[in-house]
PDB file of C-alpha atoms in Angstrom:
ATOM      1  CA  MET A   1      91.751  71.713 150.655  1.00  0.00           C
ATOM      2  CA  ARG A   2      90.426  74.048 153.308  1.00  0.00           C
ATOM      3  CA  ASP A   3      86.612  73.968 153.732  1.00  0.00           C
ATOM      4  CA  SER A   4      85.006  77.286 152.831  1.00  0.00           C
ATOM      5  CA  THR A   5      83.219  77.288 156.167  1.00  0.00           C
ATOM      6  CA  GLY A   6      86.562  77.472 157.978  1.00  0.00           C
ATOM      7  CA  ASP A   7      88.171  74.793 160.152  1.00  0.00           C
ATOM      8  CA  ASP A   8      88.867  77.281 162.963  1.00  0.00           C
ATOM      9  CA  MET A   9      85.168  78.177 163.406  1.00  0.00           C
ATOM     10  CA  PRO A  10      83.351  76.981 166.527  1.00  0.00           C
ATOM     11  CA  GLU A  11      81.606  73.662 165.875  1.00  0.00           C
ATOM     12  CA  GLU A  12      78.113  75.115 166.352  1.00  0.00           C
ATOM     13  CA  ASP A  13      78.751  78.004 163.910  1.00  0.00           C
ATOM     14  CA  ARG A  14      80.281  75.597 161.389  1.00  0.00           C
ATOM     15  CA  ARG A  15      77.174  73.363 161.440  1.00  0.00           C
ATOM     16  CA  SER A  16      74.921  76.412 160.955  1.00  0.00           C
ATOM     17  CA  ALA A  17      76.956  77.594 157.957  1.00  0.00           C
ATOM     18  CA  LEU A  18      76.765  74.141 156.367  1.00  0.00           C
ATOM     19  CA  LEU A  19      72.970  74.066 156.807  1.00  0.00           C
ATOM     20  CA  VAL A  20      72.626  77.469 155.136  1.00  0.00           C
ATOM     21  CA  ARG A  21      74.848  76.414 152.213  1.00  0.00           C
ATOM     22  CA  ASP A  22      72.881  73.177 151.715  1.00  0.00           C
ATOM     23  CA  ALA A  23      69.589  75.084 151.687  1.00  0.00           C
ATOM     24  CA  MET A  24      70.907  77.533 149.097  1.00  0.00           C
ATOM     25  CA  GLU A  25      72.173  74.706 146.873  1.00  0.00           C
ATOM     26  CA  ARG A  26      68.767  72.981 146.984  1.00  0.00           C
ATOM     27  CA  THR A  27      66.998  76.235 146.095  1.00  0.00           C
ATOM     28  CA  VAL A  28      69.252  76.889 143.105  1.00  0.00           C
ATOM     29  CA  ALA A  29      68.809  73.306 141.896  1.00  0.00           C
ATOM     30  CA  GLU A  30      65.016  73.787 141.788  1.00  0.00           C
ATOM     31  CA  LEU A  31      65.200  76.918 139.646  1.00  0.00           C
ATOM     32  CA  PRO A  32      64.418  76.580 135.915  1.00  0.00           C
ATOM     33  CA  SER A  33      67.334  76.701 133.543  1.00  0.00           C
ATOM     34  CA  VAL A  34      68.099  80.006 131.836  1.00  0.00           C
ATOM     35  CA  HIS A  35      66.548  78.920 128.530  1.00  0.00           C
ATOM     36  CA  ASP A  36      63.195  78.386 130.312  1.00  0.00           C
ATOM     37  CA  LEU A  37      63.091  82.062 131.236  1.00  0.00           C
ATOM     38  CA  VAL A  38      63.391  83.252 127.627  1.00  0.00           C
ATOM     39  CA  PRO A  39      59.991  82.426 125.970  1.00  0.00           C
ATOM     40  CA  SER A  40      58.052  85.311 127.534  1.00  0.00           C
ATOM     41  CA  ALA A  41      60.597  87.809 126.227  1.00  0.00           C
ATOM     42  CA  VAL A  42      60.663  86.077 122.853  1.00  0.00           C
ATOM     43  CA  THR A  43      56.866  86.272 122.642  1.00  0.00           C
ATOM     44  CA  GLN A  44      56.955  90.030 123.149  1.00  0.00           C
ATOM     45  CA  GLY A  45      59.358  90.490 120.258  1.00  0.00           C
ATOM     46  CA  ARG A  46      57.851  87.918 117.892  1.00  0.00           C
ATOM     47  CA  ARG A  47      55.034  90.110 116.611  1.00  0.00           C
ATOM     48  CA  ARG A  48      57.334  92.958 115.621  1.00  0.00           C
ATOM     49  CA  ARG A  49      59.725  90.571 113.895  1.00  0.00           C
ATOM     50  CA  THR A  50      56.749  89.263 111.926  1.00  0.00           C
ATOM     51  CA  ARG A  51      55.965  92.824 110.787  1.00  0.00           C
ATOM     52  CA  ALA A  52      59.442  93.012 109.283  1.00  0.00           C
ATOM     53  CA  ARG A  53      59.002  89.676 107.542  1.00  0.00           C
ATOM     54  CA  LEU A  54      55.702  90.838 106.061  1.00  0.00           C
ATOM     55  CA  THR A  55      57.489  93.624 104.203  1.00  0.00           C
ATOM     56  CA  ILE A  56      58.787  90.849 101.959  1.00  0.00           C
ATOM     57  CA  ALA A  57      55.071  90.359 101.135  1.00  0.00           C
ATOM     58  CA  ALA A  58      55.059  86.709 102.134  1.00  0.00           C
ATOM     59  CA  GLY A  59      55.867  85.647  98.614  1.00  0.00           C
ATOM     60  CA  VAL A  60      52.939  87.564  97.147  1.00  0.00           C
ATOM     61  CA  ALA A  61      53.583  89.011  93.688  1.00  0.00           C
ATOM     62  CA  CYS A  62      51.407  92.103  93.406  1.00  0.00           C
ATOM     63  CA  VAL A  63      50.163  93.368  90.077  1.00  0.00           C
ATOM     64  CA  VAL A  64      49.166  96.929  90.840  1.00  0.00           C
ATOM     65  CA  GLY A  65      46.476  98.774  88.975  1.00  0.00           C
ATOM     66  CA  ALA A  66      46.032 102.258  90.420  1.00  0.00           C
ATOM     67  CA  VAL A  67      42.386 103.055  89.865  1.00  0.00           C
ATOM     68  CA  VAL A  68      39.837 104.996  91.801  1.00  0.00           C
ATOM     69  CA  PHE A  69      37.000 103.337  93.699  1.00  0.00           C
ATOM     70  CA  GLY A  70      33.307 104.157  93.346  1.00  0.00           C
ATOM     71  CA  SER A  71      31.228 101.412  94.924  1.00  0.00           C
ATOM     72  CA  VAL A  72      31.677  98.958  97.759  1.00  0.00           C
ATOM     73  CA  THR A  73      30.159  96.248  95.546  1.00  0.00           C
ATOM     74  CA  LEU A  74      32.862  94.210  93.828  1.00  0.00           C
ATOM     75  CA  PRO A  75      32.616  94.287  90.027  1.00  0.00           C
ATOM     76  CA  ALA A  76      31.429  91.160  88.266  1.00  0.00           C
ATOM     77  CA  GLY A  77      33.772  89.075  86.203  1.00  0.00           C
ATOM     78  CA  GLY A  78      36.371  86.477  87.012  1.00  0.00           C
ATOM     79  CA  ASP A  79      39.132  84.227  85.872  1.00  0.00           C
ATOM     80  CA  GLY A  80      36.934  81.317  84.854  1.00  0.00           C
ATOM     81  CA  ASP A  81      37.788  78.067  86.565  1.00  0.00           C
ATOM     82  CA  ARG A  82      37.795  77.931  90.334  1.00  0.00           C
ATOM     83  CA  THR A  83      41.100  77.738  92.144  1.00  0.00           C
ATOM     84  CA  VAL A  84      42.133  74.310  93.375  1.00  0.00           C
ATOM     85  CA  ARG A  85      43.193  73.849  96.978  1.00  0.00           C
ATOM     86  CA  PRO A  86      46.950  74.406  97.289  1.00  0.00           C
ATOM     87  CA  ALA A  87      49.072  72.352  99.631  1.00  0.00           C
ATOM     88  CA  ALA A  88      49.132  73.924 103.083  1.00  0.00           C
ATOM     89  CA  SER A  89      51.649  73.536 105.874  1.00  0.00           C
ATOM     90  CA  GLY A  90      49.199  71.722 108.134  1.00  0.00           C
ATOM     91  CA  THR A  91      45.461  72.198 108.463  1.00  0.00           C
ATOM     92  CA  PRO A  92      44.393  72.484 112.116  1.00  0.00           C
ATOM     93  CA  GLU A  93      43.384  68.980 113.162  1.00  0.00           C
ATOM     94  CA  SER A  94      41.958  70.081 116.510  1.00  0.00           C
ATOM     95  CA  LEU A  95      40.756  73.476 117.644  1.00  0.00           C
ATOM     96  CA  ASP A  96      41.038  74.094 121.377  1.00  0.00           C
ATOM     97  CA  PRO A  97      39.401  77.361 122.556  1.00  0.00           C
ATOM     98  CA  THR A  98      41.379  77.218 125.814  1.00  0.00           C
ATOM     99  CA  GLU A  99      44.787  77.347 124.122  1.00  0.00           C
ATOM    100  CA  GLU A 100      46.916  80.327 125.086  1.00  0.00           C
ATOM    101  CA  PRO A 101      46.802  83.155 124.425  1.00  0.00           C
ATOM    102  CA  TYR A 102      43.030  83.237 124.916  1.00  0.00           C
ATOM    103  CA  ARG A 103      41.240  86.333 123.594  1.00  0.00           C
ATOM    104  CA  THR A 104      38.122  87.286 125.526  1.00  0.00           C
ATOM    105  CA  PRO A 105      35.328  87.746 122.943  1.00  0.00           C
ATOM    106  CA  VAL A 106      33.736  91.150 122.473  1.00  0.00           C
ATOM    107  CA  HIS A 107      29.950  91.486 122.508  1.00  0.00           C
ATOM    108  CA  VAL A 108      28.590  93.575 119.653  1.00  0.00           C
ATOM    109  CA  GLU A 109      24.878  94.008 119.068  1.00  0.00           C
ATOM    110  CA  PRO A 110      23.851  92.630 115.629  1.00  0.00           C
ATOM    111  CA  THR A 111      23.175  95.275 112.999  1.00  0.00           C
ATOM    112  CA  SER A 112      20.251  93.343 111.509  1.00  0.00           C
ATOM    113  CA  ASP A 113      17.919  90.455 112.325  1.00  0.00           C
ATOM    114  CA  GLU A 114      19.332  88.522 109.349  1.00  0.00           C
ATOM    115  CA  GLU A 115      22.833  88.149 110.786  1.00  0.00           C
ATOM    116  CA  GLU A 116      23.806  84.573 111.536  1.00  0.00           C
ATOM    117  CA  SER A 117      24.202  83.839 115.243  1.00  0.00           C
ATOM    118  CA  MET A 118      25.923  81.023 117.095  1.00  0.00           C
ATOM    119  CA  ALA A 119      23.572  81.399 120.078  1.00  0.00           C
ATOM    120  CA  ASP A 120      21.228  78.582 119.065  1.00  0.00           C
ATOM    121  CA  LEU A 121      23.803  76.142 117.727  1.00  0.00           C
ATOM    122  CA  PRO A 122      24.444  72.750 119.359  1.00  0.00           C
ATOM    123  CA  ALA A 123      27.110  73.065 122.038  1.00  0.00           C
ATOM    124  CA  ALA A 124      29.764  71.110 120.117  1.00  0.00           C
ATOM    125  CA  GLU A 125      29.349  73.174 116.941  1.00  0.00           C
ATOM    126  CA  ARG A 126      29.395  76.444 118.847  1.00  0.00           C
ATOM    127  CA  GLU A 127      32.602  75.396 120.624  1.00  0.00           C
ATOM    128  CA  ARG A 128      34.172  74.489 117.274  1.00  0.00           C
ATOM    129  CA  ARG A 129      33.423  77.913 115.831  1.00  0.00           C
ATOM    130  CA  GLU A 130      34.610  79.698 118.965  1.00  0.00           C
ATOM    131  CA  ALA A 131      37.862  77.712 118.848  1.00  0.00           C
ATOM    132  CA  PHE A 132      38.305  78.693 115.193  1.00  0.00           C
ATOM    133  CA  GLN A 133      37.759  82.341 116.099  1.00  0.00           C
ATOM    134  CA  GLN A 134      40.450  82.122 118.763  1.00  0.00           C
ATOM    135  CA  GLN A 135      43.012  80.804 116.281  1.00  0.00           C
ATOM    136  CA  VAL A 136      42.065  83.432 113.716  1.00  0.00           C
ATOM    137  CA  ALA A 137      42.266  86.285 116.252  1.00  0.00           C
ATOM    138  CA  VAL A 138      45.720  85.279 117.489  1.00  0.00           C
ATOM    139  CA  LEU A 139      47.097  84.853 113.968  1.00  0.00           C
ATOM    140  CA  MET A 140      45.604  88.079 112.596  1.00  0.00           C
ATOM    141  CA  ASP A 141      47.033  89.940 115.579  1.00  0.00           C
ATOM    142  CA  GLU A 142      50.441  88.712 114.438  1.00  0.00           C
ATOM    143  CA  LEU A 143      49.961  89.317 110.715  1.00  0.00           C
ATOM    144  CA  LEU A 144      48.204  92.694 110.675  1.00  0.00           C
ATOM    145  CA  PRO A 145      49.989  95.991 111.459  1.00  0.00           C
ATOM    146  CA  ASP A 146      50.232  97.052 115.101  1.00  0.00           C
ATOM    147  CA  ALA A 147      48.097 100.097 114.255  1.00  0.00           C
ATOM    148  CA  VAL A 148      45.029  97.838 113.924  1.00  0.00           C
ATOM    149  CA  GLY A 149      45.350  97.045 117.638  1.00  0.00           C
ATOM    150  CA  LEU A 150      44.696  93.873 119.609  1.00  0.00           C
ATOM    151  CA  ILE A 151      42.454  91.520 117.614  1.00  0.00           C
ATOM    152  CA  ARG A 152      39.597  89.863 119.506  1.00  0.00           C
ATOM    153  CA  PRO A 153      36.687  87.751 118.241  1.00  0.00           C
ATOM    154  CA  VAL A 154      33.121  89.056 118.364  1.00  0.00           C
ATOM    155  CA  ASP A 155      30.822  86.664 120.189  1.00  0.00           C
ATOM    156  CA  LEU A 156      28.002  84.802 118.450  1.00  0.00           C
ATOM    157  CA  GLU A 157      29.168  85.471 114.871  1.00  0.00           C
ATOM    158  CA  VAL A 158      32.048  83.456 113.482  1.00  0.00           C
ATOM    159  CA  ARG A 159      33.119  85.931 110.796  1.00  0.00           C
ATOM    160  CA  ARG A 160      33.346  89.038 112.976  1.00  0.00           C
ATOM    161  CA  TYR A 161      36.369  90.375 114.898  1.00  0.00           C
ATOM    162  CA  GLN A 162      37.630  93.741 116.007  1.00  0.00           C
ATOM    163  CA  GLY A 163      40.951  95.423 116.610  1.00  0.00           C
ATOM    164  CA  GLU A 164      41.281  97.907 119.465  1.00  0.00           C
ATOM    165  CA  THR A 165      44.240 100.216 119.949  1.00  0.00           C
ATOM    166  CA  GLU A 166      45.642 101.464 123.238  1.00  0.00           C
ATOM    167  CA  ASP A 167      44.085 104.891 122.621  1.00  0.00           C
ATOM    168  CA  GLY A 168      40.612 103.348 122.172  1.00  0.00           C
ATOM    169  CA  LYS A 169      40.182 103.229 118.384  1.00  0.00           C
ATOM    170  CA  VAL A 170      38.097 100.226 117.295  1.00  0.00           C
ATOM    171  CA  PHE A 171      38.501  98.752 113.800  1.00  0.00           C
ATOM    172  CA  PRO A 172      35.869  96.130 112.857  1.00  0.00           C
ATOM    173  CA  VAL A 173      37.351  93.153 110.984  1.00  0.00           C
ATOM    174  CA  ILE A 174      35.436  90.638 108.868  1.00  0.00           C
ATOM    175  CA  PHE A 175      36.977  87.287 107.898  1.00  0.00           C
ATOM    176  CA  SER A 176      34.560  85.218 105.836  1.00  0.00           C
ATOM    177  CA  VAL A 177      34.967  81.765 104.260  1.00  0.00           C
ATOM    178  CA  ARG A 178      31.565  81.093 102.699  1.00  0.00           C
ATOM    179  CA  PRO A 179      30.544  78.221 100.395  1.00  0.00           C
ATOM    180  CA  SER A 180      30.373  79.628  96.886  1.00  0.00           C
ATOM    181  CA  GLY A 181      27.146  80.343  95.041  1.00  0.00           C
ATOM    182  CA  ASP A 182      26.484  79.519  91.409  1.00  0.00           C
ATOM    183  CA  ASP A 183      27.656  82.896  90.076  1.00  0.00           C
ATOM    184  CA  SER A 184      30.390  83.684  92.569  1.00  0.00           C
ATOM    185  CA  GLY A 185      34.081  83.363  91.886  1.00  0.00           C
ATOM    186  CA  PRO A 186      37.308  85.352  91.611  1.00  0.00           C
ATOM    187  CA  LYS A 187      36.781  89.049  90.949  1.00  0.00           C
ATOM    188  CA  SER A 188      39.075  91.292  88.951  1.00  0.00           C
ATOM    189  CA  CYS A 189      39.810  95.010  88.980  1.00  0.00           C
ATOM    190  CA  PRO A 190      37.469  97.027  86.733  1.00  0.00           C
ATOM    191  CA  ASP A 191      38.785  98.090  83.343  1.00  0.00           C
ATOM    192  CA  ASP A 192      37.281 101.551  83.616  1.00  0.00           C
ATOM    193  CA  PRO A 193      39.155 103.746  86.123  1.00  0.00           C
ATOM    194  CA  GLY A 194      36.144 106.044  86.166  1.00  0.00           C
ATOM    195  CA  ALA A 195      34.109 103.317  87.869  1.00  0.00           C
ATOM    196  CA  LEU A 196      36.018 103.953  91.093  1.00  0.00           C
ATOM    197  CA  LYS A 197      36.015 107.059  93.271  1.00  0.00           C
ATOM    198  CA  GLY A 198      38.786 107.770  95.716  1.00  0.00           C
ATOM    199  CA  GLY A 199      40.079 104.229  96.087  1.00  0.00           C
ATOM    200  CA  SER A 200      42.394 101.720  94.453  1.00  0.00           C
ATOM    201  CA  CYS A 201      42.403  98.141  93.212  1.00  0.00           C
ATOM    202  CA  GLU A 202      45.301  95.697  93.076  1.00  0.00           C
ATOM    203  CA  GLN A 203      45.631  92.075  92.076  1.00  0.00           C
ATOM    204  CA  ALA A 204      48.151  89.533  93.314  1.00  0.00           C
ATOM    205  CA  THR A 205      48.988  85.861  92.981  1.00  0.00           C
ATOM    206  CA  LEU A 206      49.044  84.054  96.317  1.00  0.00           C
ATOM    207  CA  PRO A 207      50.846  80.754  96.993  1.00  0.00           C
ATOM    208  CA  GLY A 208      49.203  77.927  95.071  1.00  0.00           C
ATOM    209  CA  GLY A 209      48.396  80.179  92.125  1.00  0.00           C
ATOM    210  CA  ILE A 210      45.418  81.820  93.845  1.00  0.00           C
ATOM    211  CA  THR A 211      44.363  85.126  92.282  1.00  0.00           C
ATOM    212  CA  ALA A 212      43.430  87.683  94.943  1.00  0.00           C
ATOM    213  CA  THR A 213      41.951  91.152  94.503  1.00  0.00           C
ATOM    214  CA  ALA A 214      42.531  93.943  97.022  1.00  0.00           C
ATOM    215  CA  TYR A 215      40.504  97.131  97.297  1.00  0.00           C
ATOM    216  CA  ARG A 216      41.160 100.306  99.230  1.00  0.00           C
ATOM    217  CA  MET A 217      37.631 101.691  99.257  1.00  0.00           C
ATOM    218  CA  VAL A 218      35.607 104.612 100.515  1.00  0.00           C
ATOM    219  CA  SER A 219      33.488 103.447 103.447  1.00  0.00           C
ATOM    220  CA  ASP A 220      31.095 105.086 105.922  1.00  0.00           C
ATOM    221  CA  SER A 221      32.057 108.569 104.719  1.00  0.00           C
ATOM    222  CA  PRO A 222      34.175 110.143 101.944  1.00  0.00           C
ATOM    223  CA  GLU A 223      36.895 110.760 104.517  1.00  0.00           C
ATOM    224  CA  THR A 224      37.390 107.154 105.638  1.00  0.00           C
ATOM    225  CA  LYS A 225      38.445 104.037 103.765  1.00  0.00           C
ATOM    226  CA  ALA A 226      38.307 100.289 104.333  1.00  0.00           C
ATOM    227  CA  THR A 227      40.718  97.685 102.954  1.00  0.00           C
ATOM    228  CA  LEU A 228      39.422  94.415 101.494  1.00  0.00           C
ATOM    229  CA  VAL A 229      41.001  91.319  99.959  1.00  0.00           C
ATOM    230  CA  SER A 230      38.912  88.599  98.300  1.00  0.00           C
ATOM    231  CA  PHE A 231      39.696  85.348  96.496  1.00  0.00           C
ATOM    232  CA  SER A 232      38.311  81.878  95.821  1.00  0.00           C
ATOM    233  CA  TYR A 233      39.627  78.801  97.591  1.00  0.00           C
ATOM    234  CA  GLY A 234      38.347  75.313  96.924  1.00  0.00           C
ATOM    235  CA  ASP A 235      34.560  75.555  97.111  1.00  0.00           C
ATOM    236  CA  SER A 236      34.486  78.840  99.035  1.00  0.00           C
ATOM    237  CA  ASP A 237      34.573  82.590  98.564  1.00  0.00           C
ATOM    238  CA  VAL A 238      37.068  84.142 100.981  1.00  0.00           C
ATOM    239  CA  SER A 239      37.320  87.757 102.091  1.00  0.00           C
ATOM    240  CA  LEU A 240      39.203  89.693 104.749  1.00  0.00           C
ATOM    241  CA  THR A 241      38.118  93.277 105.440  1.00  0.00           C
ATOM    242  CA  VAL A 242      39.481  95.845 107.877  1.00  0.00           C
ATOM    243  CA  ASN A 243      36.936  98.646 108.317  1.00  0.00           C
ATOM    244  CA  PRO A 244      37.428 102.222 109.540  1.00  0.00           C
ATOM    245  CA  SER A 245      37.008 103.240 113.160  1.00  0.00           C
ATOM    246  CA  GLU A 246      33.533 104.761 113.051  1.00  0.00           C
ATOM    247  CA  ASP A 247      33.749 106.657 116.353  1.00  0.00           C
ATOM    248  CA  ALA A 248      37.224 108.026 115.652  1.00  0.00           C
ATOM    249  CA  GLY A 249      36.536 108.743 111.992  1.00  0.00           C
ATOM    250  CA  THR A 250      39.831 107.018 111.089  1.00  0.00           C
ATOM    251  CA  SER A 251      40.481 104.936 107.974  1.00  0.00           C
ATOM    252  CA  ALA A 252      41.562 101.312 108.306  1.00  0.00           C
ATOM    253  CA  PRO A 253      45.305 101.482 109.147  1.00  0.00           C
ATOM    254  CA  VAL A 254      46.329  98.735 106.717  1.00  0.00           C
ATOM    255  CA  THR A 255      47.309  98.999 103.063  1.00  0.00           C
ATOM    256  CA  SER A 256      46.284  96.670 100.277  1.00  0.00           C
ATOM    257  CA  GLU A 257      49.853  95.345 100.109  1.00  0.00           C
ATOM    258  CA  GLN A 258      49.860  94.552 103.828  1.00  0.00           C
ATOM    259  CA  LEU A 259      46.519  92.749 103.622  1.00  0.00           C
ATOM    260  CA  LEU A 260      47.650  90.749 100.598  1.00  0.00           C
ATOM    261  CA  ALA A 261      50.778  89.731 102.490  1.00  0.00           C
ATOM    262  CA  ALA A 262      48.682  88.621 105.463  1.00  0.00           C
ATOM    263  CA  VAL A 263      46.329  86.410 103.437  1.00  0.00           C
ATOM    264  CA  GLY A 264      49.298  84.936 101.572  1.00  0.00           C
ATOM    265  CA  ASP A 265      50.819  83.609 104.790  1.00  0.00           C
ATOM    266  CA  SER A 266      50.739  79.788 104.838  1.00  0.00           C
ATOM    267  CA  ARG A 267      49.209  79.749 108.339  1.00  0.00           C
ATOM    268  CA  PHE A 268      46.346  81.972 107.191  1.00  0.00           C
ATOM    269  CA  LEU A 269      45.733  79.674 104.232  1.00  0.00           C
ATOM    270  CA  ASP A 270      45.714  76.709 106.637  1.00  0.00           C
ATOM    271  CA  LEU A 271      42.761  78.292 108.450  1.00  0.00           C
ATOM    272  CA  VAL A 272      41.065  79.066 105.133  1.00  0.00           C
ATOM    273  CA  ARG A 273      41.446  75.438 104.079  1.00  0.00           C
ATOM    274  CA  TYR A 274      39.979  74.216 107.375  1.00  0.00           C
ATOM    275  CA  ALA A 275      36.947  76.515 106.984  1.00  0.00           C
ATOM    276  CA  ASP A 276      36.541  75.444 103.347  1.00  0.00           C
ATOM    277  CA  GLU A 277      36.498  71.759 104.302  1.00  0.00           C
ATOM    278  CA  ASN A 278      34.436  72.341 107.484  1.00  0.00           C
ATOM    279  CA  PRO A 279      32.013  75.191 106.600  1.00  0.00           C
ATOM    280  CA  MET A 280      30.783  77.546 109.302  1.00  0.00           C
ATOM    281  CA  GLU A 281      28.760  79.939 107.130  1.00  0.00           C
ATOM    282  CA  GLU A 282      25.757  79.516 104.867  1.00  0.00           C
ATOM    283  CA  LYS A 283      26.204  79.156 101.100  1.00  0.00           C
ATOM    284  CA  GLN A 284      26.527  82.431  99.225  1.00  0.00           C
ATOM    285  CA  ILE A 285      23.226  83.404  97.584  1.00  0.00           C
ATOM    286  CA  SER A 286      23.574  85.509  94.444  1.00  0.00           C
ATOM    287  CA  VAL A 287      20.891  88.151  93.929  1.00  0.00           C
ATOM    288  CA  GLU A 288      20.187  89.094  90.339  1.00  0.00           C
ATOM    289  CA  GLY A 289      21.101  92.704  89.763  1.00  0.00           C
ATOM    290  CA  GLY A 290      22.617  92.976  93.256  1.00  0.00           C
TER     291      GLY A 290
END
């Protein structure tokens, strides 16, 4: 078989051609295989595929009660016994704040002197909470609608996050897993539709038989609304709230159904279970008449 470099080439040119071919073969051999080049493209499409999956409501069976909202305070009343911990797909055993993708925390000045701060915590405990925030931010960014924007943790307070859109709208997000107080527990939609003004209430059953209540509520002004889901898990009261963009005067761009689907995701419940078993907030204190 005739060599591709040509037998009739001058010896010096033939040696040069062989050297070039060898160099090219070594370079190609060092390149990653084609499947190694795919993950970055897959990552870009994963979040939108998740949006489509969430339309199935993540197995959440919603029982809708269209009523109108009047007060941000959840009505009293519950289902009686507390919900037991359902089996989860794998509680985080270790929380590494350096895991990719890392979300640079946002600094937000506290709105009151009573807000809990991580500033004075021991280093190990502060790192644990910051690592938890990172996992929550990345997962919520995947589960919530794109319209909420990129989710980032707020520094110094474990329950606070914010979504920011490309056009600059900021939507504050609160994710709280707080040890339950004596009188706390699952809440239900009010029986009297007149108790609500301009909002709605829905109830759903999450995986594990957890009863969750979702509110679309007037917040900040009559023109803007927040969306809130709350439920009990183990020994904790859990809530996830997406608030309006105050500066833009825009309501939270997430429906009650979408928020119920997000909290019903097994990965979200994994994080809830971790926070229930390893508390990061103070026990809920019930105030009589409040």
